Structure formats: structure tokens, C-alpha cells
Amino acid sequence: MRRRERRIARVLTVIAGLLGGLVLALVAAGLLATWIITLVIEARYPPAGRRVAVEGGHLAVLEAGPGEGAPSRGTVVLLHGASANAMDPMQAIGRRLAGDGFRVLSFDRPGFGYSDRIAPDAASPAVQARLISEALAAMKVGPALIVGHSWSGALATALALDHPERVAGLALLAPVTHPWPGGSVGGYAAWYRSLPGRMLLTLATYTVAAPLGLAYLDRFAEVVFRPQGLPEGYIDGARVPLVLRPSTFGANLRDLDGLYAFLQAQSPRYRAITAPTVIVAGDADPVVKTDIHAAALAREVPGAKLVVLPGIGHMLQYVAADTVVAEIEILAARERAGAE
């Protein structure tokens, strides 16, 4: 009996060793694939703008329209949402606004595109607002029209609250602005924030996230565009694969993870916003619920204008670009009239 038990133990040891070796081989393959994918992505989508020095690092910015000191209809600053970069809003509405005579600056948020993450607490919209404000000061940009999409609804409102001297007006597109039902509870959130959850997520970020993300990127993008279809050439034109690099993928997750708690603290302050504000959202948005965020913000910001587009989803800067550009131009005219 003892001999049999020893044989079973040896077999189990061999099996465990084989499984361990297989796991290590898969991890090594994932690491190698992620490294290669990152190199290919950065070669395909190299830096396209300039980098502006701020305390602790640099922010990357794309520019279009009249240059510094040239006559213009005003400066528009574009702030992208989650899983994106500066090229996303620039190709959607930035170049069009530049063609209409605006100086357009589109920032890679800290940790995205080719901006440094800079600060350990850069997941906070308040920290990102401080860094954007520093960059605008370094570029000698006076009060500008701030356009924030989705996640950057929290960032744009933080700019207006904490750095009002930088903000001539706010145009918020499908903005995230308020805590949402069930956002801070649930077994998933508890697991995600646990040590084992963090370790597994970090491992996945450096092994399987990039290969799987690359394979399913079109499907993920289609979900965000619903109920409208994915525009042809969007993935490549908006340089979406940049988010699959491990450092950016991790920054994106941390930004999303900390957003709920940040909005709990910031949302009671919205009545203090003094900048002229327009909020544009779709009533069919499956990602950011308009009644929870856009409609609530419009009730709280003094004088805010709310535009709700029937049948339009989350990516309205693409699928309803005419309306978005028109509202930004109306806001610019309103701001100029107020200044005069």
C-alpha cells in the first residue's frame, strides 16, 4: 500500500511540475507577444505632436488651426475619454474646428498616448486638471473653451472648479459627472481591489491584454458606438491600439477604478461653476446614462444649456459632429459676447 501511495505521489509531482512548466511557458509567451505588439503599435503610431513640460514630466499635445499669436476665433482644448488618446477628438471634430478658424489643442491625458503618467495619483481628474492647467500656462494659453468627452466630463468640470482662470467655456459631450447606482459596491469590485485581484490583473496586463485586445478591438469599439455603427477607418485613424500597451492599459484601468469615489466628492460642487456651459448627450447612450449625468449636471450648473439628441449613442462627436461643432461655435460666440 505504501509503495502504491509513493507511486501516486510521484505521478502527482510530475503532473504538477508539467503544469507549472506549462504555466510558465504560457506566461513567457504572453510577455513576449505583448512586447512585440507594443513595439509594432508604437512603430505604426509614432508621436504626432509636441511635448509640453510640466512639473514632473511632459504632456503630449496635437495642434491645429492658427498658431500662437495668430488671429483666431478662440482656443479650443479637447480632452479625450477612457481608452482613447488625443487623436480621437482631433479627427472627430478638432480639424473641422481648426478649419473654421479656431486654434485647437488636443491633449493626451497623463499616461495616455505619448504623455507621461507623471504623478502617482494621476488617476484623479483633479490631478490631471492641474497638469493640463500647467501645460496651458506653459503654452501661454489664456482662457480657452474646454471640450470634454465621457471620462473627461469629470476632468473638464474639475478644471472649471479648480482652475477657472483657464476656462472660458465648457462643452461637455456625453460626460461622466455623477456617482452612478451600484458603482462602488459588488463582489467584482471587492475582488478587483483585493491583493490577489490586483496581482492577477497586473499579470494579465503584461501577458494577455494586448493579444486579446488586438483580436477583439473592432468588437469593443462597436459596443461603444451603439446604436450607431462603427465608422470606417476609426480604429486606425484614432490610433486606438495605443491603449493596449501595458503602461497605458494599466493607467486606463486605474482611471476608471477611481472615478466613482472622485465624483462622490466633486459632484456637490457643481453649482460653483461660473463658465458658460453646454452639455450634449444622446438619449440612447448605452455607456453613460444621460439622465444620471448630463441631465443632472444641467440642473446644477447655473445657466447650463442641455442638448439631448434622439437616438444617438455615446460617440456623438463622430455620429453627430454637425450638432457638436455648432454648439461649440454657439458657446464661443456666447463667450465673446460676454467678454465684450
Short mmCIF file of C-alpha atoms in Angstrom, two decimals, residues 1-339:
data_model
loop_
_atom_site.label_atom_id
_atom_site.label_comp_id
_atom_site.label_asym_id
_atom_site.label_seq_id
_atom_site.Cartn_x
_atom_site.Cartn_y
_atom_site.Cartn_z
CA MET A 1 0.00 0.00 0.00
CA ARG A 2 2.81 2.37 0.87
CA ARG A 3 4.56 1.58 -2.43
CA ARG A 4 1.38 2.39 -4.32
CA GLU A 5 0.95 5.66 -2.43
CA ARG A 6 4.54 6.62 -3.24
CA ARG A 7 3.95 5.91 -6.94
CA ILE A 8 0.80 8.05 -6.90
CA ALA A 9 2.69 10.83 -5.14
CA ARG A 10 5.48 10.69 -7.75
CA VAL A 11 2.93 10.83 -10.59
CA LEU A 12 1.19 13.79 -8.99
CA THR A 13 4.55 15.53 -8.54
CA VAL A 14 5.39 15.00 -12.20
CA ILE A 15 1.96 16.29 -13.28
CA ALA A 16 2.32 19.34 -11.04
CA GLY A 17 5.76 20.02 -12.49
CA LEU A 18 4.44 19.72 -16.04
CA LEU A 19 1.53 22.04 -15.28
CA GLY A 20 3.86 24.52 -13.61
CA GLY A 21 6.18 24.44 -16.60
CA LEU A 22 3.23 24.92 -18.95
CA VAL A 23 2.02 27.92 -16.98
CA LEU A 24 5.49 29.46 -17.01
CA ALA A 25 5.76 28.83 -20.75
CA LEU A 26 2.38 30.50 -21.35
CA VAL A 27 3.37 33.49 -19.21
CA ALA A 28 6.66 33.82 -21.10
CA ALA A 29 4.81 33.59 -24.42
CA GLY A 30 2.37 36.27 -23.27
CA LEU A 31 5.17 38.56 -22.16
CA LEU A 32 6.96 38.12 -25.48
CA ALA A 33 3.78 38.67 -27.51
CA THR A 34 2.93 41.81 -25.53
CA TRP A 35 6.45 43.19 -26.01
CA ILE A 36 6.30 42.58 -29.76
CA ILE A 37 2.78 44.03 -30.08
CA THR A 38 3.86 47.14 -28.17
CA LEU A 39 6.82 47.68 -30.50
CA VAL A 40 4.61 47.24 -33.58
CA ILE A 41 1.93 49.61 -32.25
CA GLU A 42 4.43 52.35 -31.41
CA ALA A 43 6.09 51.98 -34.81
CA ARG A 44 2.71 52.27 -36.54
CA TYR A 45 1.52 55.20 -34.41
CA PRO A 46 4.57 57.34 -33.54
CA PRO A 47 4.33 60.68 -31.69
CA ALA A 48 2.41 63.18 -33.83
CA GLY A 49 2.54 66.43 -31.85
CA ARG A 50 4.80 68.18 -29.38
CA ARG A 51 5.50 67.57 -25.71
CA VAL A 52 4.97 70.32 -23.17
CA ALA A 53 6.99 70.35 -19.96
CA VAL A 54 5.08 70.33 -16.66
CA GLU A 55 6.29 69.61 -13.16
CA GLY A 56 7.46 66.00 -13.11
CA GLY A 57 7.27 65.22 -16.83
CA HIS A 58 5.68 66.11 -20.14
CA LEU A 59 2.23 66.15 -21.72
CA ALA A 60 1.80 65.47 -25.43
CA VAL A 61 -0.48 67.76 -27.42
CA LEU A 62 -1.73 67.87 -31.01
CA GLU A 63 -2.26 71.32 -32.54
CA ALA A 64 -4.34 72.52 -35.47
CA GLY A 65 -5.58 75.84 -36.81
CA PRO A 66 -3.96 79.27 -36.35
CA GLY A 67 -0.69 79.18 -34.44
CA GLU A 68 0.25 81.00 -31.27
CA GLY A 69 -0.27 84.76 -31.66
CA ALA A 70 -2.16 84.46 -34.98
CA PRO A 71 -5.72 85.80 -35.26
CA SER A 72 -8.31 83.14 -34.40
CA ARG A 73 -11.87 82.70 -33.20
CA GLY A 74 -10.52 81.45 -29.87
CA THR A 75 -8.71 78.42 -28.45
CA VAL A 76 -10.45 75.07 -28.06
CA VAL A 77 -8.92 72.40 -25.81
CA LEU A 78 -10.03 68.82 -26.49
CA LEU A 79 -9.91 66.21 -23.71
CA HIS A 80 -10.49 62.57 -24.66
CA GLY A 81 -12.35 59.89 -22.77
CA ALA A 82 -11.27 56.49 -21.46
CA SER A 83 -9.38 54.03 -23.69
CA ALA A 84 -8.52 56.83 -26.13
CA ASN A 85 -5.89 59.46 -26.90
CA ALA A 86 -5.63 62.97 -28.34
CA MET A 87 -6.19 61.82 -31.91
CA ASP A 88 -9.71 60.62 -31.14
CA PRO A 89 -11.36 64.05 -30.67
CA MET A 90 -8.94 65.71 -33.08
CA GLN A 91 -10.07 63.59 -36.01
CA ALA A 92 -13.73 63.72 -34.93
CA ILE A 93 -14.16 67.49 -34.58
CA GLY A 94 -10.74 69.10 -34.00
CA ARG A 95 -9.65 69.55 -37.59
CA ARG A 96 -13.07 70.82 -38.52
CA LEU A 97 -12.96 73.44 -35.78
CA ALA A 98 -9.46 74.39 -36.92
CA GLY A 99 -10.80 74.85 -40.45
CA ASP A 100 -13.44 77.17 -39.00
CA GLY A 101 -10.74 79.43 -37.58
CA PHE A 102 -10.22 78.08 -34.04
CA ARG A 103 -6.85 77.25 -32.55
CA VAL A 104 -7.29 73.64 -31.44
CA LEU A 105 -5.19 71.84 -28.81
CA SER A 106 -5.87 68.16 -28.14
CA PHE A 107 -4.06 66.65 -25.15
CA ASP A 108 -3.05 63.08 -24.42
CA ARG A 109 -4.19 62.76 -20.83
CA PRO A 110 -1.46 61.69 -18.35
CA GLY A 111 -0.45 58.11 -19.10
CA PHE A 112 -2.20 58.00 -22.49
CA GLY A 113 -0.84 58.40 -26.00
CA TYR A 114 2.62 59.91 -25.53
CA SER A 115 2.02 61.81 -22.28
CA ASP A 116 3.92 60.76 -19.17
CA ARG A 117 1.83 59.47 -16.28
CA ILE A 118 3.81 61.99 -14.17
CA ALA A 119 2.19 61.66 -10.73
CA PRO A 120 1.45 58.55 -8.62
CA ASP A 121 -2.06 59.89 -8.03
CA ALA A 122 -2.66 60.85 -11.67
CA ALA A 123 -5.80 58.70 -11.80
CA SER A 124 -7.60 61.61 -10.14
CA PRO A 125 -9.29 64.07 -12.55
CA ALA A 126 -8.23 66.83 -10.15
CA VAL A 127 -4.55 65.92 -10.62
CA GLN A 128 -4.98 65.69 -14.38
CA ALA A 129 -6.72 69.10 -14.32
CA ARG A 130 -3.73 70.59 -12.51
CA LEU A 131 -1.33 69.15 -15.08
CA ILE A 132 -3.44 70.37 -18.03
CA SER A 133 -3.58 73.81 -16.42
CA GLU A 134 0.22 73.83 -16.06
CA ALA A 135 0.62 72.86 -19.71
CA LEU A 136 -1.74 75.62 -20.86
CA ALA A 137 0.19 78.13 -18.77
CA ALA A 138 3.47 76.93 -20.30
CA MET A 139 1.94 77.37 -23.76
CA LYS A 140 0.74 80.88 -22.81
CA VAL A 141 -2.86 79.93 -23.50
CA GLY A 142 -5.39 82.22 -21.86
CA PRO A 143 -8.94 81.20 -21.03
CA ALA A 144 -9.99 78.52 -23.54
CA LEU A 145 -13.10 76.60 -24.47
CA ILE A 146 -12.71 73.20 -22.80
CA VAL A 147 -14.34 70.26 -24.57
CA GLY A 148 -14.50 67.06 -22.51
CA HIS A 149 -15.91 63.72 -23.67
CA SER A 150 -17.09 60.90 -21.40
CA TRP A 151 -14.48 60.35 -18.62
CA SER A 152 -13.20 63.86 -19.28
CA GLY A 153 -16.53 65.28 -18.21
CA ALA A 154 -15.11 64.84 -14.71
CA LEU A 155 -11.79 66.35 -15.83
CA ALA A 156 -13.31 69.37 -17.60
CA THR A 157 -15.53 70.21 -14.63
CA ALA A 158 -12.53 69.83 -12.31
CA LEU A 159 -10.69 72.37 -14.47
CA ALA A 160 -13.63 74.77 -14.25
CA LEU A 161 -13.84 74.39 -10.47
CA ASP A 162 -10.15 74.36 -9.53
CA HIS A 163 -8.60 76.44 -12.34
CA PRO A 164 -11.35 78.80 -13.54
CA GLU A 165 -8.77 81.21 -14.99
CA ARG A 166 -8.08 78.61 -17.72
CA VAL A 167 -11.71 78.12 -18.71
CA ALA A 168 -13.68 80.47 -20.98
CA GLY A 169 -16.46 77.94 -21.50
CA LEU A 170 -17.33 74.26 -21.13
CA ALA A 171 -18.65 71.94 -23.83
CA LEU A 172 -19.33 68.54 -22.27
CA LEU A 173 -20.07 65.59 -24.56
CA ALA A 174 -21.76 62.53 -23.03
CA PRO A 175 -19.98 63.49 -19.79
CA VAL A 176 -19.47 61.36 -16.70
CA THR A 177 -20.25 63.73 -13.83
CA HIS A 178 -22.12 61.95 -11.02
CA PRO A 179 -21.92 58.74 -8.98
CA TRP A 180 -23.97 56.02 -10.66
CA PRO A 181 -26.16 53.39 -8.96
CA GLY A 182 -24.12 50.47 -7.66
CA GLY A 183 -20.84 52.00 -8.73
CA SER A 184 -18.90 51.37 -5.51
CA VAL A 185 -20.33 48.04 -4.36
CA GLY A 186 -20.46 44.47 -5.51
CA GLY A 187 -18.35 41.34 -5.33
CA TYR A 188 -16.47 42.16 -8.51
CA ALA A 189 -15.24 45.49 -7.16
CA ALA A 190 -14.18 43.88 -3.88
CA TRP A 191 -12.26 41.16 -5.75
CA TYR A 192 -10.70 43.68 -8.12
CA ARG A 193 -9.33 45.75 -5.23
CA SER A 194 -8.02 42.74 -3.27
CA LEU A 195 -4.32 41.82 -3.38
CA PRO A 196 -4.89 38.61 -5.40
CA GLY A 197 -7.13 40.53 -7.79
CA ARG A 198 -4.53 43.25 -8.31
CA MET A 199 -1.78 40.68 -8.85
CA LEU A 200 -3.80 38.73 -11.42
CA LEU A 201 -4.83 41.92 -13.21
CA THR A 202 -1.22 43.11 -13.38
CA LEU A 203 -0.17 39.73 -14.78
CA ALA A 204 -2.94 39.89 -17.39
CA THR A 205 -1.94 43.45 -18.33
CA TYR A 206 1.56 42.30 -19.29
CA THR A 207 0.64 38.95 -20.87
CA VAL A 208 -2.84 38.54 -22.40
CA ALA A 209 -4.43 42.01 -22.52
CA ALA A 210 -2.61 43.15 -25.66
CA PRO A 211 -3.03 39.94 -27.73
CA LEU A 212 -6.70 39.54 -26.80
CA GLY A 213 -7.38 43.26 -27.12
CA LEU A 214 -5.87 43.37 -30.58
CA ALA A 215 -8.00 40.43 -31.67
CA TYR A 216 -11.26 41.92 -30.38
CA LEU A 217 -10.63 45.66 -30.78
CA ASP A 218 -13.26 46.10 -33.51
CA ARG A 219 -15.90 44.42 -31.35
CA PHE A 220 -15.09 46.56 -28.33
CA ALA A 221 -15.31 49.72 -30.46
CA GLU A 222 -18.62 48.63 -31.97
CA VAL A 223 -20.12 48.39 -28.48
CA VAL A 224 -19.09 51.97 -27.67
CA PHE A 225 -20.63 53.29 -30.90
CA ARG A 226 -24.02 51.60 -30.45
CA PRO A 227 -26.74 52.12 -31.59
CA GLN A 228 -24.82 53.73 -34.47
CA GLY A 229 -22.29 51.74 -36.49
CA LEU A 230 -18.51 51.87 -36.26
CA PRO A 231 -17.17 54.45 -38.76
CA GLU A 232 -14.88 53.04 -41.41
CA GLY A 233 -11.23 53.57 -40.53
CA TYR A 234 -11.95 54.61 -36.92
CA ILE A 235 -9.56 52.16 -35.22
CA ASP A 236 -6.58 53.22 -37.32
CA GLY A 237 -7.47 56.90 -37.64
CA ALA A 238 -7.98 57.39 -33.90
CA ARG A 239 -4.85 55.33 -33.10
CA VAL A 240 -6.94 53.20 -30.74
CA PRO A 241 -4.36 50.35 -30.39
CA LEU A 242 -2.13 52.67 -28.34
CA VAL A 243 -4.30 51.83 -25.32
CA LEU A 244 -3.17 48.18 -25.47
CA ARG A 245 0.39 48.99 -24.36
CA PRO A 246 0.76 47.72 -20.77
CA SER A 247 1.51 51.12 -19.20
CA THR A 248 -1.47 52.76 -20.89
CA PHE A 249 -3.77 49.79 -20.27
CA GLY A 250 -2.93 49.96 -16.57
CA ALA A 251 -3.41 53.73 -16.43
CA ASN A 252 -6.81 53.35 -18.09
CA LEU A 253 -7.93 50.78 -15.51
CA ARG A 254 -6.79 52.93 -12.60
CA ASP A 255 -8.56 56.00 -14.02
CA LEU A 256 -11.81 54.05 -14.25
CA ASP A 257 -11.40 52.44 -10.85
CA GLY A 258 -11.03 55.75 -9.01
CA LEU A 259 -13.70 57.71 -10.87
CA TYR A 260 -16.71 56.84 -8.71
CA ALA A 261 -15.13 58.00 -5.44
CA PHE A 262 -13.88 61.17 -7.11
CA LEU A 263 -17.35 62.05 -8.38
CA GLN A 264 -18.84 61.46 -4.95
CA ALA A 265 -16.61 64.26 -3.67
CA GLN A 266 -16.81 66.61 -6.65
CA SER A 267 -20.46 66.46 -7.71
CA PRO A 268 -21.82 68.58 -4.79
CA ARG A 269 -19.63 71.48 -6.04
CA TYR A 270 -21.13 71.94 -9.49
CA ARG A 271 -23.24 74.95 -8.53
CA ALA A 272 -19.96 76.86 -8.16
CA ILE A 273 -19.13 76.57 -11.89
CA THR A 274 -19.33 80.03 -13.45
CA ALA A 275 -18.14 79.30 -17.01
CA PRO A 276 -20.76 79.27 -19.78
CA THR A 277 -21.65 75.61 -20.23
CA VAL A 278 -23.28 73.46 -22.89
CA ILE A 279 -23.91 69.75 -22.39
CA VAL A 280 -24.60 67.50 -25.37
CA ALA A 281 -25.70 63.90 -24.90
CA GLY A 282 -27.65 61.18 -26.68
CA ASP A 283 -30.77 59.62 -25.22
CA ALA A 284 -29.66 56.19 -26.50
CA ASP A 285 -26.21 56.25 -24.86
CA PRO A 286 -25.53 52.71 -23.55
CA VAL A 287 -22.29 53.68 -21.80
CA VAL A 288 -23.01 56.87 -19.84
CA LYS A 289 -26.66 57.30 -18.87
CA THR A 290 -27.82 60.77 -19.85
CA ASP A 291 -30.41 61.16 -17.09
CA ILE A 292 -27.87 60.27 -14.36
CA HIS A 293 -25.08 62.52 -15.64
CA ALA A 294 -25.83 65.13 -18.33
CA ALA A 295 -29.37 65.99 -17.21
CA ALA A 296 -28.36 66.15 -13.54
CA LEU A 297 -25.41 68.42 -14.34
CA ALA A 298 -27.59 70.75 -16.41
CA ARG A 299 -29.84 71.25 -13.37
CA GLU A 300 -26.88 72.11 -11.14
CA VAL A 301 -24.60 74.34 -13.25
CA PRO A 302 -26.06 77.87 -13.35
CA GLY A 303 -27.22 78.77 -16.85
CA ALA A 304 -26.16 75.48 -18.41
CA LYS A 305 -27.67 74.50 -21.77
CA LEU A 306 -28.63 70.86 -22.28
CA VAL A 307 -28.94 69.36 -25.76
CA VAL A 308 -30.28 65.79 -25.86
CA LEU A 309 -30.04 64.08 -29.27
CA PRO A 310 -32.74 61.48 -30.01
CA GLY A 311 -31.45 58.05 -30.94
CA ILE A 312 -27.79 58.99 -30.56
CA GLY A 313 -25.31 56.94 -28.56
CA HIS A 314 -22.06 57.62 -26.75
CA MET A 315 -19.73 58.66 -29.59
CA LEU A 316 -21.72 61.72 -30.61
CA GLN A 317 -18.59 63.68 -31.58
CA TYR A 318 -18.45 61.30 -34.57
CA VAL A 319 -22.06 60.41 -35.30
CA ALA A 320 -23.47 63.88 -34.56
CA ALA A 321 -20.43 66.03 -35.38
CA ASP A 322 -22.50 68.75 -37.07
CA THR A 323 -24.50 69.38 -33.90
CA VAL A 324 -21.45 69.19 -31.64
CA VAL A 325 -19.47 71.69 -33.74
CA ALA A 326 -22.47 74.01 -33.98
CA GLU A 327 -22.91 74.02 -30.19
CA ILE A 328 -19.20 74.73 -29.65
CA GLU A 329 -19.40 77.67 -32.08
CA ILE A 330 -22.52 78.99 -30.31
CA LEU A 331 -20.67 78.69 -26.99
CA ALA A 332 -17.69 80.58 -28.45
CA ALA A 333 -19.97 83.35 -29.69
CA ARG A 334 -21.67 83.49 -26.28
CA GLU A 335 -18.30 83.73 -24.53
CA ARG A 336 -17.09 86.51 -26.88
CA ALA A 337 -20.31 88.46 -26.37
CA GLY A 338 -19.92 88.16 -22.61
CA ALA A 339 -16.31 89.32 -22.78
#
